[in-house]
């Protein structure tokens, strides 16, 4: 039967290694699993047994690895429908939710406008939204126990608290506790960009990489790093913040108080402010500025060029320090990537040091569902206690 909802699925290192590899990479034979995890074939078989019995893994029909290659093997695969996860993104005016399966495939989505943005009102709205999502298919309600919630700002996943979210106007909110009480699910809370990075690392471009970075561009410049296969949190909860690397000490003042941060030059607001100032058109919108830049307007084009150079220089600093295997650039700002990209690439090439510059930058569009999917990915990680904090549960 279904395990108690606060109990982790796997605790033994061998079980964790086998399930994590199958989750990320799909069906593999026991021999391949043994080779990739460094376990013996006997240890793989022993680790897989309880997960097969519990319905999380199943054996595919036998296949011969090569003509005449002896006994056929049954590859092991994850049963994606064995458990479902709700992912939620809380943004300034909107709640976005998704039900994802065990391999982070999106199965249903729904949203709600947020009227009053108090934590209590959002908790009540979350309960409604989760109900709507779990009602879309009967099997969702039976097989969902984890909710992963993502918020912009300073989030402490261990305690489930939002320490500060400027966008929501929240300070020190025990969000996991509130949502566990209102939904009855076990809840993990994470910063939105970190959650997106987890999704991309486990189920996207970052699969199999030990060192990986994701940078989001748009209203803010966000980033998160994976080091040695783990999300980097830093001793003080802050690490890998590309947006607040200063790339021009004489540059504009950033919202963080420092001068010339990447974000102060390259956020959509910063680009817009620069063009308004340079053209003396105080009512320009960001879309108009993008159109002007595409039509060759020098002030608009110059602002995107400065923004692109700031982003590329910031990413190069990150790459030089940490040496990721790849960097994914995402965020709503990718809509103007055509204007930014040549300048990002040029500055990146100019500043990346030695072999680190072999790290490719790839672009990933970001439909809103992806933010909610990031929440679900964090909830999936809650099955593996060593990848994060124990989720917060309600009275259950
Ligand atoms: Zn800053």
Short mmCIF file of C-alpha atoms and ligand atoms in Angstrom, two decimals:
data_model
loop_
_atom_site.label_atom_id
_atom_site.label_comp_id
_atom_site.label_asym_id
_atom_site.label_seq_id
_atom_site.Cartn_x
_atom_site.Cartn_y
_atom_site.Cartn_z
CA UNK A 1 0.00 0.00 0.00
CA UNK A 2 0.93 3.62 -0.14
CA UNK A 3 3.63 4.49 2.34
CA UNK A 4 3.02 7.06 5.01
CA UNK A 5 3.28 10.38 3.28
CA UNK A 6 6.17 11.76 5.29
CA UNK A 7 8.28 8.64 4.85
CA UNK A 8 11.04 8.86 2.26
CA UNK A 9 10.79 6.29 -0.52
CA UNK A 10 14.41 5.27 -0.58
CA UNK A 11 17.02 5.60 2.11
CA UNK A 12 19.71 3.03 1.25
CA UNK A 13 22.43 4.47 -1.01
CA UNK A 14 22.10 1.58 -3.49
CA UNK A 15 18.33 2.05 -3.88
CA UNK A 16 18.83 5.78 -4.26
CA UNK A 17 21.48 5.36 -6.94
CA UNK A 18 19.41 2.87 -8.95
CA UNK A 19 16.16 4.84 -8.81
CA UNK A 20 17.81 8.22 -9.47
CA UNK A 21 19.60 6.87 -12.56
CA UNK A 22 16.45 5.26 -13.95
CA UNK A 23 14.41 8.40 -13.26
CA UNK A 24 16.79 10.58 -15.20
CA UNK A 25 17.83 8.31 -18.02
CA UNK A 26 15.04 5.84 -18.62
CA UNK A 27 15.23 2.06 -19.00
CA UNK A 28 18.58 0.39 -18.32
CA UNK A 29 19.62 -3.22 -17.89
CA UNK A 30 20.88 -4.43 -14.51
CA UNK A 31 24.31 -4.86 -16.05
CA UNK A 32 24.29 -1.26 -17.28
CA UNK A 33 22.98 -0.06 -13.89
CA UNK A 34 25.81 -1.91 -12.15
CA UNK A 35 28.38 -0.40 -14.48
CA UNK A 36 27.01 3.15 -14.07
CA UNK A 37 26.50 3.08 -10.31
CA UNK A 38 29.62 1.11 -9.45
CA UNK A 39 27.48 -1.44 -7.59
CA UNK A 40 27.73 -5.19 -8.06
CA UNK A 41 24.99 -6.88 -10.12
CA UNK A 42 23.80 -8.59 -6.95
CA UNK A 43 23.54 -5.23 -5.16
CA UNK A 44 21.55 -3.78 -8.09
CA UNK A 45 19.14 -6.72 -8.05
CA UNK A 46 18.75 -6.42 -4.27
CA UNK A 47 18.18 -2.64 -4.46
CA UNK A 48 15.64 -2.96 -7.27
CA UNK A 49 13.56 -5.69 -5.62
CA UNK A 50 11.59 -3.55 -3.09
CA UNK A 51 11.05 -0.84 -5.72
CA UNK A 52 9.63 -3.46 -8.13
CA UNK A 53 7.45 -4.89 -5.36
CA UNK A 54 6.19 -1.39 -4.59
CA UNK A 55 5.37 -0.65 -8.25
CA UNK A 56 7.96 2.09 -8.77
CA UNK A 57 10.04 -0.03 -11.12
CA UNK A 58 9.04 -2.70 -13.59
CA UNK A 59 10.80 -5.04 -15.94
CA UNK A 60 10.50 -4.46 -19.67
CA UNK A 61 10.08 -7.47 -21.96
CA UNK A 62 13.36 -9.30 -22.50
CA UNK A 63 15.61 -8.05 -25.24
CA UNK A 64 18.80 -9.45 -26.63
CA UNK A 65 21.64 -6.99 -26.32
CA UNK A 66 23.18 -8.26 -29.57
CA UNK A 67 22.55 -11.15 -31.97
CA UNK A 68 23.84 -14.31 -30.31
CA UNK A 69 24.76 -12.41 -27.12
CA UNK A 70 23.64 -15.10 -24.72
CA UNK A 71 20.76 -14.82 -22.31
CA UNK A 72 18.31 -11.99 -23.06
CA UNK A 73 18.06 -9.24 -20.41
CA UNK A 74 15.02 -7.48 -18.93
CA UNK A 75 15.79 -3.76 -18.68
CA UNK A 76 14.37 -1.99 -15.65
CA UNK A 77 12.20 1.09 -16.06
CA UNK A 78 10.44 3.59 -13.83
CA UNK A 79 6.64 3.35 -13.77
CA UNK A 80 5.86 7.06 -14.23
CA UNK A 81 2.25 6.70 -13.03
CA UNK A 82 3.18 5.07 -9.74
CA UNK A 83 3.17 8.42 -7.98
CA UNK A 84 2.19 11.97 -8.91
CA UNK A 85 3.45 15.31 -7.63
CA UNK A 86 1.92 18.75 -7.53
CA UNK A 87 4.19 21.62 -8.47
CA UNK A 88 3.22 25.19 -7.74
CA UNK A 89 4.70 28.56 -8.57
CA UNK A 90 3.57 31.56 -6.57
CA UNK A 91 4.18 34.75 -8.52
CA UNK A 92 3.03 38.30 -7.87
CA UNK A 93 -0.51 38.08 -9.25
CA UNK A 94 -0.88 34.43 -10.05
CA UNK A 95 -0.72 30.86 -8.80
CA UNK A 96 0.37 28.33 -11.40
CA UNK A 97 0.01 24.63 -10.71
CA UNK A 98 0.81 21.36 -12.46
CA UNK A 99 0.47 17.67 -11.76
CA UNK A 100 3.57 15.80 -12.88
CA UNK A 101 4.36 12.12 -12.96
CA UNK A 102 7.39 10.44 -11.46
CA UNK A 103 9.53 11.44 -14.44
CA UNK A 104 8.38 15.09 -14.26
CA UNK A 105 6.09 14.75 -17.26
CA UNK A 106 3.34 17.40 -17.03
CA UNK A 107 -0.09 15.70 -16.84
CA UNK A 108 -2.44 18.55 -15.89
CA UNK A 109 -2.17 22.28 -15.32
CA UNK A 110 -4.33 24.97 -13.73
CA UNK A 111 -4.00 28.54 -12.49
CA UNK A 112 -5.66 31.08 -10.22
CA UNK A 113 -5.42 34.86 -10.00
CA UNK A 114 -4.21 35.98 -6.58
CA UNK A 115 -6.41 38.74 -5.18
CA UNK A 116 -5.00 39.34 -1.73
CA UNK A 117 -1.37 38.35 -1.48
CA UNK A 118 -1.24 37.46 2.22
CA UNK A 119 0.24 34.07 3.09
CA UNK A 120 -3.08 32.92 4.57
CA UNK A 121 -5.06 33.92 1.46
CA UNK A 122 -2.51 32.19 -0.77
CA UNK A 123 -2.72 29.05 1.40
CA UNK A 124 -6.50 28.95 0.98
CA UNK A 125 -6.23 29.53 -2.77
CA UNK A 126 -3.56 26.82 -3.01
CA UNK A 127 -5.92 24.32 -1.39
CA UNK A 128 -8.56 25.14 -4.04
CA UNK A 129 -6.08 24.86 -6.88
CA UNK A 130 -4.65 21.57 -5.61
CA UNK A 131 -8.20 20.18 -5.36
CA UNK A 132 -8.94 21.21 -8.92
CA UNK A 133 -5.70 19.61 -10.15
CA UNK A 134 -6.20 16.35 -8.25
CA UNK A 135 -9.79 16.11 -9.50
CA UNK A 136 -8.70 16.02 -13.15
CA UNK A 137 -8.02 12.25 -12.90
CA UNK A 138 -9.10 9.94 -10.05
CA UNK A 139 -5.68 8.31 -9.95
CA UNK A 140 -4.05 11.66 -9.10
CA UNK A 141 -5.78 11.94 -5.76
CA UNK A 142 -4.93 8.35 -4.79
CA UNK A 143 -1.28 8.64 -5.68
CA UNK A 144 -0.23 12.17 -4.73
CA UNK A 145 1.37 13.00 -1.42
CA UNK A 146 3.98 15.66 -2.21
CA UNK A 147 3.62 19.33 -3.13
CA UNK A 148 6.62 21.36 -4.27
CA UNK A 149 6.19 25.12 -4.08
CA UNK A 150 8.44 27.70 -5.65
CA UNK A 151 8.70 31.37 -4.81
CA UNK A 152 10.91 34.18 -6.03
CA UNK A 153 13.21 35.36 -3.27
CA UNK A 154 15.23 34.07 -0.34
CA UNK A 155 13.81 30.68 0.60
CA UNK A 156 15.07 28.28 3.27
CA UNK A 157 14.18 24.82 2.03
CA UNK A 158 15.30 23.16 5.28
CA UNK A 159 12.83 25.03 7.45
CA UNK A 160 10.21 25.55 4.74
CA UNK A 161 10.25 29.30 5.35
CA UNK A 162 10.28 32.17 2.90
CA UNK A 163 12.81 34.48 4.53
CA UNK A 164 12.14 37.32 2.14
CA UNK A 165 10.29 37.77 -1.12
CA UNK A 166 10.30 41.34 -2.39
CA UNK A 167 7.92 40.45 -5.22
CA UNK A 168 5.29 39.04 -2.84
CA UNK A 169 6.05 41.48 -0.01
CA UNK A 170 6.66 38.56 2.39
CA UNK A 171 9.15 38.30 5.21
CA UNK A 172 9.77 35.20 7.33
CA UNK A 173 6.65 33.25 6.30
CA UNK A 174 6.37 29.58 7.41
CA UNK A 175 5.00 28.70 3.97
CA UNK A 176 5.52 24.91 4.04
CA UNK A 177 3.66 24.67 7.33
CA UNK A 178 0.75 26.81 6.09
CA UNK A 179 0.40 24.86 2.85
CA UNK A 180 0.78 21.44 4.52
CA UNK A 181 -2.11 22.41 6.78
CA UNK A 182 -4.29 23.73 3.95
CA UNK A 183 -3.66 20.91 1.43
CA UNK A 184 -2.90 17.86 3.59
CA UNK A 185 0.13 17.13 1.39
CA UNK A 186 3.74 17.08 2.47
CA UNK A 187 5.34 20.29 1.28
CA UNK A 188 8.78 21.35 0.11
CA UNK A 189 9.42 25.03 -0.56
CA UNK A 190 12.23 26.21 -2.80
CA UNK A 191 13.43 29.31 -4.62
CA UNK A 192 11.93 29.36 -8.13
CA UNK A 193 15.20 29.49 -10.08
CA UNK A 194 16.74 26.73 -7.99
CA UNK A 195 13.67 24.58 -8.57
CA UNK A 196 13.92 25.17 -12.31
CA UNK A 197 17.57 24.16 -12.09
CA UNK A 198 16.65 20.92 -10.33
CA UNK A 199 14.11 20.15 -13.09
CA UNK A 200 16.66 20.88 -15.79
CA UNK A 201 19.40 18.93 -14.02
CA UNK A 202 17.36 15.80 -13.35
CA UNK A 203 15.00 15.78 -16.31
CA UNK A 204 16.39 18.15 -18.97
CA UNK A 205 19.66 19.37 -20.46
CA UNK A 206 21.64 18.75 -17.29
CA UNK A 207 21.02 14.99 -17.08
CA UNK A 208 24.15 13.14 -16.07
CA UNK A 209 26.22 16.27 -15.41
CA UNK A 210 28.02 16.76 -12.11
CA UNK A 211 28.56 20.49 -12.72
CA UNK A 212 25.73 22.45 -14.25
CA UNK A 213 24.37 26.01 -14.20
CA UNK A 214 21.11 27.62 -15.17
CA UNK A 215 20.70 31.36 -15.72
CA UNK A 216 17.33 33.04 -16.15
CA UNK A 217 17.03 36.40 -17.85
CA UNK A 218 14.06 38.75 -17.77
CA UNK A 219 12.59 40.87 -14.98
CA UNK A 220 15.48 39.67 -12.83
CA UNK A 221 18.68 37.81 -13.59
CA UNK A 222 18.56 34.57 -11.63
CA UNK A 223 20.90 31.63 -11.50
CA UNK A 224 21.64 28.44 -9.65
CA UNK A 225 24.51 25.99 -9.70
CA UNK A 226 24.83 22.26 -9.39
CA UNK A 227 28.20 21.13 -8.01
CA UNK A 228 29.08 17.46 -7.53
CA UNK A 229 25.53 16.58 -8.52
CA UNK A 230 23.97 18.73 -5.78
CA UNK A 231 22.35 22.12 -5.86
CA UNK A 232 24.79 24.59 -4.35
CA UNK A 233 23.25 26.45 -1.41
CA UNK A 234 26.22 28.22 0.13
CA UNK A 235 26.97 28.60 3.82
CA UNK A 236 24.58 31.56 4.05
CA UNK A 237 21.97 30.34 1.58
CA UNK A 238 23.36 32.47 -1.24
CA UNK A 239 25.60 31.03 -3.95
CA UNK A 240 26.13 31.40 -7.67
CA UNK A 241 24.16 34.64 -8.02
CA UNK A 242 25.20 35.76 -11.49
CA UNK A 243 22.73 38.64 -11.33
CA UNK A 244 24.70 40.32 -8.57
CA UNK A 245 28.20 39.96 -9.95
CA UNK A 246 29.38 43.51 -10.56
CA UNK A 247 30.57 43.83 -14.16
CA UNK A 248 30.87 47.63 -14.19
CA UNK A 249 31.82 49.39 -10.95
CA UNK A 250 30.77 52.70 -12.53
CA UNK A 251 27.45 51.25 -13.69
CA UNK A 252 23.92 51.90 -12.46
CA UNK A 253 22.79 51.19 -8.89
CA UNK A 254 21.25 47.74 -8.40
CA UNK A 255 18.21 46.91 -6.26
CA UNK A 256 20.68 45.12 -3.94
CA UNK A 257 22.46 48.44 -3.32
CA UNK A 258 25.66 47.64 -5.21
CA UNK A 259 26.84 49.31 -8.39
CA UNK A 260 26.96 47.78 -11.86
CA UNK A 261 25.50 44.33 -11.09
CA UNK A 262 24.53 42.28 -14.15
CA UNK A 263 20.89 42.69 -13.10
CA UNK A 264 21.20 46.48 -12.88
CA UNK A 265 22.25 46.54 -16.55
CA UNK A 266 20.45 43.56 -18.07
CA UNK A 267 17.03 43.16 -16.45
CA UNK A 268 14.07 44.18 -18.61
CA UNK A 269 13.53 47.21 -16.36
CA UNK A 270 17.17 48.22 -16.65
CA UNK A 271 17.10 47.99 -20.45
CA UNK A 272 13.85 49.96 -20.57
CA UNK A 273 15.14 52.64 -18.18
CA UNK A 274 18.32 53.09 -20.21
CA UNK A 275 16.44 53.58 -23.48
CA UNK A 276 13.89 55.94 -21.92
CA UNK A 277 16.75 58.01 -20.53
CA UNK A 278 18.78 58.02 -23.76
CA UNK A 279 15.82 58.87 -26.01
CA UNK A 280 13.88 61.08 -23.55
CA UNK A 281 10.74 59.06 -24.42
CA UNK A 282 9.45 58.45 -20.91
CA UNK A 283 6.49 56.25 -21.88
CA UNK A 284 8.14 53.63 -24.02
CA UNK A 285 7.23 50.03 -23.22
CA UNK A 286 9.68 47.15 -23.24
CA UNK A 287 8.04 45.64 -26.35
CA UNK A 288 8.43 48.96 -28.17
CA UNK A 289 12.08 49.09 -27.16
CA UNK A 290 12.60 45.58 -28.56
CA UNK A 291 10.88 46.56 -31.81
CA UNK A 292 13.04 49.70 -32.06
CA UNK A 293 16.19 47.64 -31.50
CA UNK A 294 15.19 45.17 -34.23
CA UNK A 295 14.58 48.13 -36.57
CA UNK A 296 18.14 49.35 -35.92
CA UNK A 297 17.47 52.18 -33.47
CA UNK A 298 20.93 52.95 -32.01
CA UNK A 299 19.88 53.74 -28.40
CA UNK A 300 17.64 50.66 -28.17
CA UNK A 301 20.21 48.42 -29.86
CA UNK A 302 22.92 49.81 -27.59
CA UNK A 303 20.94 49.01 -24.44
CA UNK A 304 20.46 45.38 -25.52
CA UNK A 305 24.15 45.18 -26.46
CA UNK A 306 25.21 46.42 -23.00
CA UNK A 307 22.76 44.00 -21.39
CA UNK A 308 24.05 41.08 -23.44
CA UNK A 309 27.66 41.93 -22.63
CA UNK A 310 26.84 42.15 -18.92
CA UNK A 311 25.13 38.74 -19.00
CA UNK A 312 27.97 37.14 -21.00
CA UNK A 313 30.61 38.58 -18.67
CA UNK A 314 28.69 37.38 -15.62
CA UNK A 315 28.29 33.87 -17.05
CA UNK A 316 32.01 33.79 -17.88
CA UNK A 317 32.81 34.64 -14.23
CA UNK A 318 30.59 31.76 -13.10
CA UNK A 319 32.16 29.36 -15.61
CA UNK A 320 35.69 30.39 -14.65
CA UNK A 321 34.97 29.78 -10.96
CA UNK A 322 32.99 26.56 -11.10
CA UNK A 323 33.67 24.96 -14.50
CA UNK A 324 30.20 23.60 -15.32
CA UNK A 325 29.79 21.11 -18.16
CA UNK A 326 27.03 23.24 -19.61
CA UNK A 327 25.04 26.39 -18.93
CA UNK A 328 21.37 26.73 -19.84
CA UNK A 329 19.98 30.23 -20.39
CA UNK A 330 16.24 30.52 -19.86
CA UNK A 331 13.60 32.89 -18.53
CA UNK A 332 10.97 35.13 -20.10
CA UNK A 333 13.79 37.32 -21.44
CA UNK A 334 14.60 34.68 -24.07
CA UNK A 335 11.91 36.37 -26.18
CA UNK A 336 14.54 39.00 -26.91
CA UNK A 337 17.38 36.53 -27.12
CA UNK A 338 17.92 37.45 -30.79
CA UNK A 339 18.92 40.94 -29.58
CA UNK A 340 21.04 39.74 -26.65
CA UNK A 341 22.62 36.55 -27.95
CA UNK A 342 25.47 37.87 -30.14
CA UNK A 343 26.60 40.14 -27.30
CA UNK A 344 26.27 37.41 -24.67
CA UNK A 345 28.32 35.02 -26.83
CA UNK A 346 30.95 37.64 -27.65
CA UNK A 347 31.48 38.70 -24.03
CA UNK A 348 31.42 35.09 -22.86
CA UNK A 349 34.09 34.08 -25.38
CA UNK A 350 36.19 37.11 -24.45
CA UNK A 351 36.11 36.42 -20.69
CA UNK A 352 35.90 32.64 -20.32
CA UNK A 353 39.28 31.31 -19.27
CA UNK A 354 41.12 28.45 -20.96
CA UNK A 355 39.40 25.08 -21.10
CA UNK A 356 36.41 26.42 -19.15
CA UNK A 357 35.33 28.23 -22.34
CA UNK A 358 34.50 24.85 -23.91
CA UNK A 359 31.36 24.86 -21.75
CA UNK A 360 28.45 25.38 -24.15
CA UNK A 361 25.66 27.89 -23.49
CA UNK A 362 22.31 26.58 -24.60
CA UNK A 363 19.03 28.36 -24.82
CA UNK A 364 15.81 27.01 -23.41
CA UNK A 365 12.42 28.67 -23.90
CA UNK A 366 10.39 28.83 -20.70
CA UNK A 367 6.64 28.44 -20.98
CA UNK A 368 4.99 29.18 -17.61
CA UNK A 369 4.24 25.49 -16.98
CA UNK A 370 7.97 24.94 -16.60
CA UNK A 371 8.00 27.01 -13.40
CA UNK A 372 5.31 24.79 -11.88
CA UNK A 373 7.17 21.71 -13.15
CA UNK A 374 10.21 23.00 -11.23
CA UNK A 375 8.11 22.75 -8.07
CA UNK A 376 7.16 19.17 -8.96
CA UNK A 377 10.83 18.30 -9.56
CA UNK A 378 11.66 19.53 -6.06
CA UNK A 379 8.80 17.40 -4.71
CA UNK A 380 10.19 14.36 -6.57
CA UNK A 381 13.57 15.01 -4.92
CA UNK A 382 11.80 14.74 -1.57
CA UNK A 383 11.63 10.98 -2.23
CA UNK A 384 15.41 11.03 -1.74
CA UNK A 385 16.17 12.51 1.67
CA UNK A 386 19.83 13.06 0.88
CA UNK A 387 18.95 15.52 -1.90
CA UNK A 388 17.16 17.96 0.33
CA UNK A 389 15.33 18.63 3.51
CA UNK A 390 12.57 16.45 4.85
CA UNK A 391 9.31 17.95 3.61
CA UNK A 392 6.93 19.57 6.05
CA UNK A 393 3.78 17.61 6.76
CA UNK A 394 0.47 18.69 8.21
CA UNK A 395 -1.38 17.00 11.04
CA UNK A 396 -1.38 13.69 9.05
ZN1 LIG B 1 22.88 43.62 -7.31
#
